[in-house]
Coordinates of C-alpha atoms in Angstrom, one line a residue:
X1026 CA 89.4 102.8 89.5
X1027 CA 90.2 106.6 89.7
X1028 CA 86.9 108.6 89.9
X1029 CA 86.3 112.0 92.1
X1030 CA 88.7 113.8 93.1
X1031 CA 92.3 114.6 95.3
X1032 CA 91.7 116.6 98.0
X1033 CA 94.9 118.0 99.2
X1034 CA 95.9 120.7 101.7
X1035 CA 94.8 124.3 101.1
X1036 CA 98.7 125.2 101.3
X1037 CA 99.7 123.1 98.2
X1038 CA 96.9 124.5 96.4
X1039 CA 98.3 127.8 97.1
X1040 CA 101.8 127.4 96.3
X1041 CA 101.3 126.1 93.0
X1042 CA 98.4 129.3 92.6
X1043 CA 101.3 131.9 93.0
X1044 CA 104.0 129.9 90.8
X1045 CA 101.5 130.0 88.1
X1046 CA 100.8 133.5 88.7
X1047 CA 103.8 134.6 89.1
X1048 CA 104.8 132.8 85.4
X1049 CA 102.1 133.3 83.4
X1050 CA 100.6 136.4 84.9
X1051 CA 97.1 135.6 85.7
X1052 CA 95.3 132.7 88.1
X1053 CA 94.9 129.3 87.2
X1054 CA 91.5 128.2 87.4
X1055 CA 92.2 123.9 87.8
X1056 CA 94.5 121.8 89.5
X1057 CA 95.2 118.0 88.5
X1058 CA 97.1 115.3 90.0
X1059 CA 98.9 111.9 88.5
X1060 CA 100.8 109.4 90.7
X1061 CA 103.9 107.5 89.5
X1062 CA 103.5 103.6 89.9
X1063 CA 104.9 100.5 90.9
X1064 CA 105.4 97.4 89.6
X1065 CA 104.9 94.7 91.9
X1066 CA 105.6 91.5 89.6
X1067 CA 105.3 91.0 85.7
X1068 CA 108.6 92.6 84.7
X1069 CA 108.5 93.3 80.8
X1070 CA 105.5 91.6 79.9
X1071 CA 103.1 94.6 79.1
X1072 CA 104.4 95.0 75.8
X1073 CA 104.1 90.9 75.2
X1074 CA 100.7 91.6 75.8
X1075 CA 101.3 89.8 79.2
X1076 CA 99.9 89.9 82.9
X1077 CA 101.1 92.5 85.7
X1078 CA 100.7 93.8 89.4
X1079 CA 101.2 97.4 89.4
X1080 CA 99.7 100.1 92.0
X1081 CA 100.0 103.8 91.8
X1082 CA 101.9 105.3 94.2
X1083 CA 101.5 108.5 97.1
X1084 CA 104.6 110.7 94.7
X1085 CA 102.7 112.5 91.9
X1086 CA 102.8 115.0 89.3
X1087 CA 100.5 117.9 90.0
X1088 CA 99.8 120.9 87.9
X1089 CA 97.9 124.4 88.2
X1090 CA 95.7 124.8 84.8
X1091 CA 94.6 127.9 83.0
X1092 CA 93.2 128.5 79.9
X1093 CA 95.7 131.0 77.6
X1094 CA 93.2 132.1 74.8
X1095 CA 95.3 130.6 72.3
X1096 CA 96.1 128.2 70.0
X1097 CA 99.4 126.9 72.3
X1098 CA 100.3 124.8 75.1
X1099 CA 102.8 126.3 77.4
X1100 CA 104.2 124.1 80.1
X1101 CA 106.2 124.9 82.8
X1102 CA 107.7 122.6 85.0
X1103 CA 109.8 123.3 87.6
X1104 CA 113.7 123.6 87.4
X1105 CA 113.3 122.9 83.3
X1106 CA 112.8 125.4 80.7
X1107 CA 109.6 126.1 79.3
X1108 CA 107.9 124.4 77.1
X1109 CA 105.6 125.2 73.9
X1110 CA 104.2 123.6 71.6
X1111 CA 101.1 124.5 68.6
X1112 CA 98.1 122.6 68.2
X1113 CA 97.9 123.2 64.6
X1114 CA 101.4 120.8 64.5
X1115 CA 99.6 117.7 66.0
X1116 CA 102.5 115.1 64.2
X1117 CA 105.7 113.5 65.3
X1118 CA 108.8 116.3 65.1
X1119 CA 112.1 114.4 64.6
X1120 CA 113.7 117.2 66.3
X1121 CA 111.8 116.0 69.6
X1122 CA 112.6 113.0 70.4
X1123 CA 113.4 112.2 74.1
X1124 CA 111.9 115.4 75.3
X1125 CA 109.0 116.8 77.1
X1126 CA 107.8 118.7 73.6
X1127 CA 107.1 115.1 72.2
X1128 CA 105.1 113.7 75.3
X1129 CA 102.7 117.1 74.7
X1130 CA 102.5 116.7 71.1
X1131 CA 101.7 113.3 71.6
X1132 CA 99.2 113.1 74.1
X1133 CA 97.2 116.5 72.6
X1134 CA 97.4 114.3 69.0
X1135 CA 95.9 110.9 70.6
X1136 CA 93.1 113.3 72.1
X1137 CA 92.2 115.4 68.9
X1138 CA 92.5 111.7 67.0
X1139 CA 89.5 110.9 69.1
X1140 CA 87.3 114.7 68.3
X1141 CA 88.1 116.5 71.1
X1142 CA 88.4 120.2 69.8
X1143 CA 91.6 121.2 72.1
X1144 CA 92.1 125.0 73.1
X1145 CA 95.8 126.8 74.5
X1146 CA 96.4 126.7 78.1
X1147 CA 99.2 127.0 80.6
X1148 CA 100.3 124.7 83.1
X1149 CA 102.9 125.0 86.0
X1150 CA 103.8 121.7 86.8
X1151 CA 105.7 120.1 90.2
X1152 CA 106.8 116.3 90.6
X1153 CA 107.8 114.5 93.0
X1154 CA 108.3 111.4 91.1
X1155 CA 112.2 112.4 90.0
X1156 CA 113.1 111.4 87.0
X1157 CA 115.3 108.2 87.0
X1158 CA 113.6 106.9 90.1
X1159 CA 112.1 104.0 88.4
X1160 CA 108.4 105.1 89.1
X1161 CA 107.5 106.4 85.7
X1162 CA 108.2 109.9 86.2
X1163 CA 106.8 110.1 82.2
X1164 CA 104.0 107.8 82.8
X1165 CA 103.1 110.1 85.3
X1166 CA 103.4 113.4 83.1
X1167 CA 101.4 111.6 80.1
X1168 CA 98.5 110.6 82.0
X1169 CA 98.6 114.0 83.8
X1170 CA 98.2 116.0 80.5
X1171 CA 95.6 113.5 79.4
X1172 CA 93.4 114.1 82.5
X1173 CA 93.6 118.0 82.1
X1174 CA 93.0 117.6 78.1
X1175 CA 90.1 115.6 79.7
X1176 CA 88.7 117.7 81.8
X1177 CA 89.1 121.0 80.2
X1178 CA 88.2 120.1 76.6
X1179 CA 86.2 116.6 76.4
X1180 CA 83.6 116.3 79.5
X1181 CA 85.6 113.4 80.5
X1182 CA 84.5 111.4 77.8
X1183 CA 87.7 109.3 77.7
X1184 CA 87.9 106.3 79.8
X1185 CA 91.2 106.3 82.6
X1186 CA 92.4 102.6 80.8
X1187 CA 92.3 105.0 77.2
X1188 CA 94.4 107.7 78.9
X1189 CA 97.0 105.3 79.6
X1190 CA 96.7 104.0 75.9
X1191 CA 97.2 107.6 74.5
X1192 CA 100.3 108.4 77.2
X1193 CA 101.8 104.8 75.2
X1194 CA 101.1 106.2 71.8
X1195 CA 102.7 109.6 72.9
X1196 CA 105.8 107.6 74.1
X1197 CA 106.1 105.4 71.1
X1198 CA 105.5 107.3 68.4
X1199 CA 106.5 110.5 69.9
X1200 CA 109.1 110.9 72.1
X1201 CA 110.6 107.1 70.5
X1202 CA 110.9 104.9 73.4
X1203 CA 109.1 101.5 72.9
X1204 CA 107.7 100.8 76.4
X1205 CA 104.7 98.6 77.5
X1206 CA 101.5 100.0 78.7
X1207 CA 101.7 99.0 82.5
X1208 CA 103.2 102.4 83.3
X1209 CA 100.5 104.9 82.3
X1210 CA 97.7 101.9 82.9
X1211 CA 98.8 102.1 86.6
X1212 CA 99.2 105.8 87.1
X1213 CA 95.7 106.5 84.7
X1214 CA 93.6 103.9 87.1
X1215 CA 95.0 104.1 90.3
X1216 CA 95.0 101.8 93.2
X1217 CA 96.5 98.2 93.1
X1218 CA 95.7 96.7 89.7
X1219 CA 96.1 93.5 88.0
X1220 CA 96.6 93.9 84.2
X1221 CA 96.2 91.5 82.0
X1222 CA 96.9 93.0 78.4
X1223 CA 95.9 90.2 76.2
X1224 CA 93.3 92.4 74.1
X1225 CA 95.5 95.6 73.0
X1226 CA 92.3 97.5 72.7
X1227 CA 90.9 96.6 75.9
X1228 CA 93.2 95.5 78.8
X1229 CA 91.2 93.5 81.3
X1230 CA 91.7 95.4 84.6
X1231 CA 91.3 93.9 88.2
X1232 CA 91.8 95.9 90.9
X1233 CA 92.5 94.2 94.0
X1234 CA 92.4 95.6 97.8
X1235 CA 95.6 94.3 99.6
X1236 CA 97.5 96.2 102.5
X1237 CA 101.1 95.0 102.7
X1238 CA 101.4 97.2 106.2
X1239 CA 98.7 94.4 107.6
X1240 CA 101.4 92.0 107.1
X1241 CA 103.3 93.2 109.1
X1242 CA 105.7 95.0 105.9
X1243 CA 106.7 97.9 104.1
X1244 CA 107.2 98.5 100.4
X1245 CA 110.4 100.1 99.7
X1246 CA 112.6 101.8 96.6
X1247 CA 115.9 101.3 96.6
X1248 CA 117.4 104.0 94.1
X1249 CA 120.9 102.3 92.7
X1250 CA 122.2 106.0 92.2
X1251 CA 122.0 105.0 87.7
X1252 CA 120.6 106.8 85.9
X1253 CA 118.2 105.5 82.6
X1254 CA 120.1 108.4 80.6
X1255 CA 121.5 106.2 77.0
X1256 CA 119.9 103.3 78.2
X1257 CA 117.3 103.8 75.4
X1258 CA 118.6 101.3 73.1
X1259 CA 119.0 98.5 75.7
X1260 CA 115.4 98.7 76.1
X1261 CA 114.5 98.4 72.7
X1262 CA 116.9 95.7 72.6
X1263 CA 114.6 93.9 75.2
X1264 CA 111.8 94.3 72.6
X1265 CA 113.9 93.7 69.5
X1266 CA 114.9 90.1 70.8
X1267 CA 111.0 89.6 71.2
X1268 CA 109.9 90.6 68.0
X1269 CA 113.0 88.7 66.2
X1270 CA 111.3 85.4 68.7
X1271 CA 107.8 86.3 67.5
X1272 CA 109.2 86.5 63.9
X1273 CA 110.1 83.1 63.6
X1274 CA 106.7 82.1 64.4
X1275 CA 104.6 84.9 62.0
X1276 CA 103.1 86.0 65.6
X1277 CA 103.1 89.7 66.6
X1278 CA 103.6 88.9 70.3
X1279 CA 105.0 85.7 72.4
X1280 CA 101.9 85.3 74.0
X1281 CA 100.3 84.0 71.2
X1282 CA 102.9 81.7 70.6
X1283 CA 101.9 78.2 72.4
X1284 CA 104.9 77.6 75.5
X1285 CA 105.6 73.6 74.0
X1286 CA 106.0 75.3 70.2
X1287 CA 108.7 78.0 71.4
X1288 CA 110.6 75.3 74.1
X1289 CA 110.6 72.4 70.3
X1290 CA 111.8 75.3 68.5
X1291 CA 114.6 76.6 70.4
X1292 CA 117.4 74.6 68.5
X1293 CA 116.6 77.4 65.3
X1294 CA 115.4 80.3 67.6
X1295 CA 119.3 79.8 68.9
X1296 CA 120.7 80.1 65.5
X1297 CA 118.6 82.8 64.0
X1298 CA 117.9 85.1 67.0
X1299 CA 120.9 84.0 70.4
X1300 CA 120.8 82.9 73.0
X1301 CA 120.0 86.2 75.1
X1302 CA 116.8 86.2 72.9
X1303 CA 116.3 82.6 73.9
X1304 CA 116.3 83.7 77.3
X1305 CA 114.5 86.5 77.5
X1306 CA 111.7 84.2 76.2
X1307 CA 111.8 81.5 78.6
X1308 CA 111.7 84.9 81.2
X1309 CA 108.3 86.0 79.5
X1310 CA 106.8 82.4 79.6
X1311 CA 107.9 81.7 83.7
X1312 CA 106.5 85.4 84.5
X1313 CA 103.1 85.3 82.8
X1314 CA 102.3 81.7 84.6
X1315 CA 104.1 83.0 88.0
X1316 CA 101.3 86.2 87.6
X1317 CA 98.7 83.9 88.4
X1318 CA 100.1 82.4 91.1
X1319 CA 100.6 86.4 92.2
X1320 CA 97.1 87.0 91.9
X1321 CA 96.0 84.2 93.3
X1322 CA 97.9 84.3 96.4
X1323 CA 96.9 87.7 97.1
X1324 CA 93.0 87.2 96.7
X1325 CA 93.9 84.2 99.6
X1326 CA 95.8 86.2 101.7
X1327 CA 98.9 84.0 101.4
X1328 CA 101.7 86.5 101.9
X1329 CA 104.3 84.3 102.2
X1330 CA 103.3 82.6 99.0
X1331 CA 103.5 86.1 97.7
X1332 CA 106.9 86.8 98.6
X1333 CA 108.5 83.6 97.1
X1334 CA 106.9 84.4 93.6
X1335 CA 108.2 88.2 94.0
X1336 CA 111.8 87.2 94.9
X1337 CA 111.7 84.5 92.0
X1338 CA 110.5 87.1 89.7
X1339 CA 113.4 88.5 90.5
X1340 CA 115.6 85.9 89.7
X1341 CA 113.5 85.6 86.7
X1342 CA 114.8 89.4 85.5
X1343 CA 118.7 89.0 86.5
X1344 CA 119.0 85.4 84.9
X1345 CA 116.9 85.3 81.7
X1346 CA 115.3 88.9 81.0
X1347 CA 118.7 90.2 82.1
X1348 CA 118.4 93.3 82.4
X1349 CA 120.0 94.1 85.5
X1350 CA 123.8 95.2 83.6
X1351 CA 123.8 97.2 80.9
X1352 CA 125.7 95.0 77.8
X1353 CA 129.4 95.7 78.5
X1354 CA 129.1 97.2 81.9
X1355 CA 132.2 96.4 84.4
X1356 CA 132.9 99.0 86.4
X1357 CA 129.8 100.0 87.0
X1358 CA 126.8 97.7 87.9
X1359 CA 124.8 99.9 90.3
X1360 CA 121.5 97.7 89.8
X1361 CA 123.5 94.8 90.6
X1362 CA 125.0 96.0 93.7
X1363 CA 121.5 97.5 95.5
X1364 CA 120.1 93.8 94.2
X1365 CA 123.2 91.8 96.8
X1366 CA 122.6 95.2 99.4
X1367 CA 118.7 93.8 99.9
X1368 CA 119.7 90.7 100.0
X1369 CA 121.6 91.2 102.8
X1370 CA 120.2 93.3 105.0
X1371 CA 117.2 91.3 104.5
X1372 CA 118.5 88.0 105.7
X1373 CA 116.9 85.6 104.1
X1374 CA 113.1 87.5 104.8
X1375 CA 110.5 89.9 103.0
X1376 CA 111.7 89.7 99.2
X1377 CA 113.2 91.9 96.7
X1378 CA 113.5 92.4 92.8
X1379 CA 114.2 94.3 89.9
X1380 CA 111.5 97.2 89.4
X1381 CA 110.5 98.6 86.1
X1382 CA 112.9 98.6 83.0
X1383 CA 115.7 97.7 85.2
X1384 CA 119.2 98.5 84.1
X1385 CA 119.3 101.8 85.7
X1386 CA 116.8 103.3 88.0
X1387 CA 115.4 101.2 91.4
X1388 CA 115.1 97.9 93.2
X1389 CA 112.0 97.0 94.9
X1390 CA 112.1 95.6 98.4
X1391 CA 109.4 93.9 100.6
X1392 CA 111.0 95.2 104.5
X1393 CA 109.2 93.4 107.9
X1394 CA 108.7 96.2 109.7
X1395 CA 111.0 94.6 112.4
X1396 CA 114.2 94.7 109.9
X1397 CA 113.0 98.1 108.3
X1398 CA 115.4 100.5 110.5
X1399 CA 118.2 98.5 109.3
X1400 CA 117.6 98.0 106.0
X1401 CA 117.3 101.5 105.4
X1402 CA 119.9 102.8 107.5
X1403 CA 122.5 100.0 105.8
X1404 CA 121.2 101.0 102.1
X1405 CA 121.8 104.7 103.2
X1406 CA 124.9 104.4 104.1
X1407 CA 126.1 102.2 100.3
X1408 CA 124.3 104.5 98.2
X1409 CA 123.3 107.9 99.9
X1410 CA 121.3 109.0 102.2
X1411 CA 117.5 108.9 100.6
X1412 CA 118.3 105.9 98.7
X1413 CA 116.0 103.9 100.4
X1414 CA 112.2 105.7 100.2
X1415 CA 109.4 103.8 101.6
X1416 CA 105.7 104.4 99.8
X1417 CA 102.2 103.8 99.9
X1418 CA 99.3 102.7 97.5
X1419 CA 97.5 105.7 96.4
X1420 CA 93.8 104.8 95.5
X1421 CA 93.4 107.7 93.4
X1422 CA 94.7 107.8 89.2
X1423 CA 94.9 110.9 87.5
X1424 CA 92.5 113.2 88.7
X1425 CA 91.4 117.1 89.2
X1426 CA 92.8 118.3 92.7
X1427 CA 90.6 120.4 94.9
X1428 CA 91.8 121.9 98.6
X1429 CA 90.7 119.9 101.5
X1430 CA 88.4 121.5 103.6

């Protein structure tokens, strides 16, 4: 898990000293880091209290820090407008829905819930985890303002699993979008973790050492050119059909429903909740037992095992979470068409699947290093040049930055 610190080079330390400066009129005095993440297989299942494989990623959100002597947090990130926010209004503002304001509010009321006295400061703040990429861009800002909150005003007292927990409060209750808690769980920790989020309090968190590259692969993100903009309600629609499942059976979430009660009862879950709902819980069922598989195969080094579970998680998402076309799409299925693009310039090899939320946003892609040229080249030339980005695993969560010697 994420301990220490980032070291990074003396020049990016630099540049983000003189945009502070040059905003706020005085030097910053800290620098923090959070990565965005990936989710390598349990698609929608965090907030069914599910199992995942997620990793933090080598994009982050950094920020220069400084103390403002009052009772205000101003945060400037770059290309948006600033924004400000009091500490003595620590409560959910209507008005602030779906913005950056809410995420702030949020994360500073999860921290004072907890005693930390929090004082005004500044932050300029640079991403390069683009919003609408798929790899948590808010995730990534959450736990970022967590760490710094952290840091500056609580000795570190909170734990990176109970960052994550506050960047999912901030998200629900603040800024209104329902998610899970993979996201912020994986960006918080760091590294490549398995999740398994049966106790809400206290996720069980495995980290596991794995190096796709030694298999001779690449991990890829194929941006479909969608954007998650109005997509909010199909989300919650994804959680709406669970809840209306978990109903039926006076449960809060599926996984506490046994698999052989929710298969008898799907005559009435038909009638009082659809079929997509129906669906969408045969999904959560075959991903949970396919994440031990995951798990499993890693720890034995069976990669090819591996990449038959990812590509039926996959098919998993499209055919029963289905949330690869927005309801009522036609025209415009851009998840659908960077899904059939990886499956053929992959012919037949690596694997590929929806990543994240799915209906806008990325695809993920397993690439042998052989086909990689290719693959990216042919994606490039469907959906724009940069569609295809390759990553890495960053080891580090959110943490303090510091210039490399």
């Amino acid at each position: 898990m994420s301990s220490g610190s980032l070291k990074v080079p003396n020049e990016r330390i630099q540049a983000l000293n003189a945009a502070f400066s040059e905003i706020f009129g005085y030097a910053p005095s800290d620098y923090f880091s959070a990565p965005g993440r990936t989710e390598l297989s349990g698609n929608h299942t965090d907030h069914q209290r599910g199992r995942v494989l997620a990793a933090a990623i080598n994009l982050d959100t950094q920020a220069a820090v400084g103390r403002n002597g009052s009772n205000s947090i101003r945060i400037q990130s770059k290309g948006y407008p600033m924004v400000e926010i009091s500490l003595s209004e620590l409560t959910p503002n209507a008005d602030e829905i779906n913005t950056t304001a809410a995420l702030v509010r949020g994360v500073a009321a999860g921290f004072a819930a907890r005693g930390c006295t929090i004082q005004g400061f500044d932050a300029y703040v640079e991403s390069s985890v683009l919003p609408g990429s798929g790899l948590s861009s808010s995730a990534s800002f959450e736990v970022l303002i967590g760490t710094i909150l952290n840091h500056l005003f609580f000795d570190c007292r909170v734990s990176q699993p109970e960052i994550a927990q506050i960047g999912q409060y901030a998200e629900n209750v603040f800024f209104g979008k329902p998610c899970g808690l993979m996201d912020q769980t994986a960006s918080a920790v760091g590294g490549m973790v398995a999740i398994d989020f049966g106790d809400k309090h206290h996720p069980d968190i495995q980290p596991l050492d794995f190096d796709f590259a030694s298999c001779g692969h690449a991990l890829c993100i194929v941006n479909s050119g969608a954007d998650h903009a109005d997509l909010t309600d199909e989300y919650a629609a994804i959680t709406d059909d669970y809840k209306a499942l978990c109903a039926y059976f006076g449960k809060e979430v599926l996984t506490e429903v046994p698999e052989d009660g929710f298969y008898a009862a799907i005559p009435a879950l038909r009638q009082l909740c659809g079929d997509r709902a129906v669906m969408r819980g045969i999904h959560q069922y075959q991903e949970n037992a396919r994440m031990t598989q995951v798990i499993a195969a890693l720890k034995n080094g069976d990669f090819n095992t591996f990449l038959q579970l990812i590509k039926q998680s996959g098919y998993s998402s499209y055919m029963y979470l289905q949330n690869v076309i927005p309801a009522g799409y036609v025209r415009h299925q851009h998840m659908a068409v960077a899904l059939g693009l990886c499956e053929h310039y992959l012919h037949g090899k690596g694997a590929y699947r929806v990543h994240g939320g799915g209906f806008a946003g990325t695809v993920q892609a397993l690439v042998p290093f052989d086909l990689l040229a290719e693959f990216q080249a042919g994606i490039n030339r469907a959906l724009g040049e940069g569609a295809c980005l390759v990553l890495s695993i960053r080891p580090e969560g959110g943490v303090r930055m510091e210039a490399a010697e």
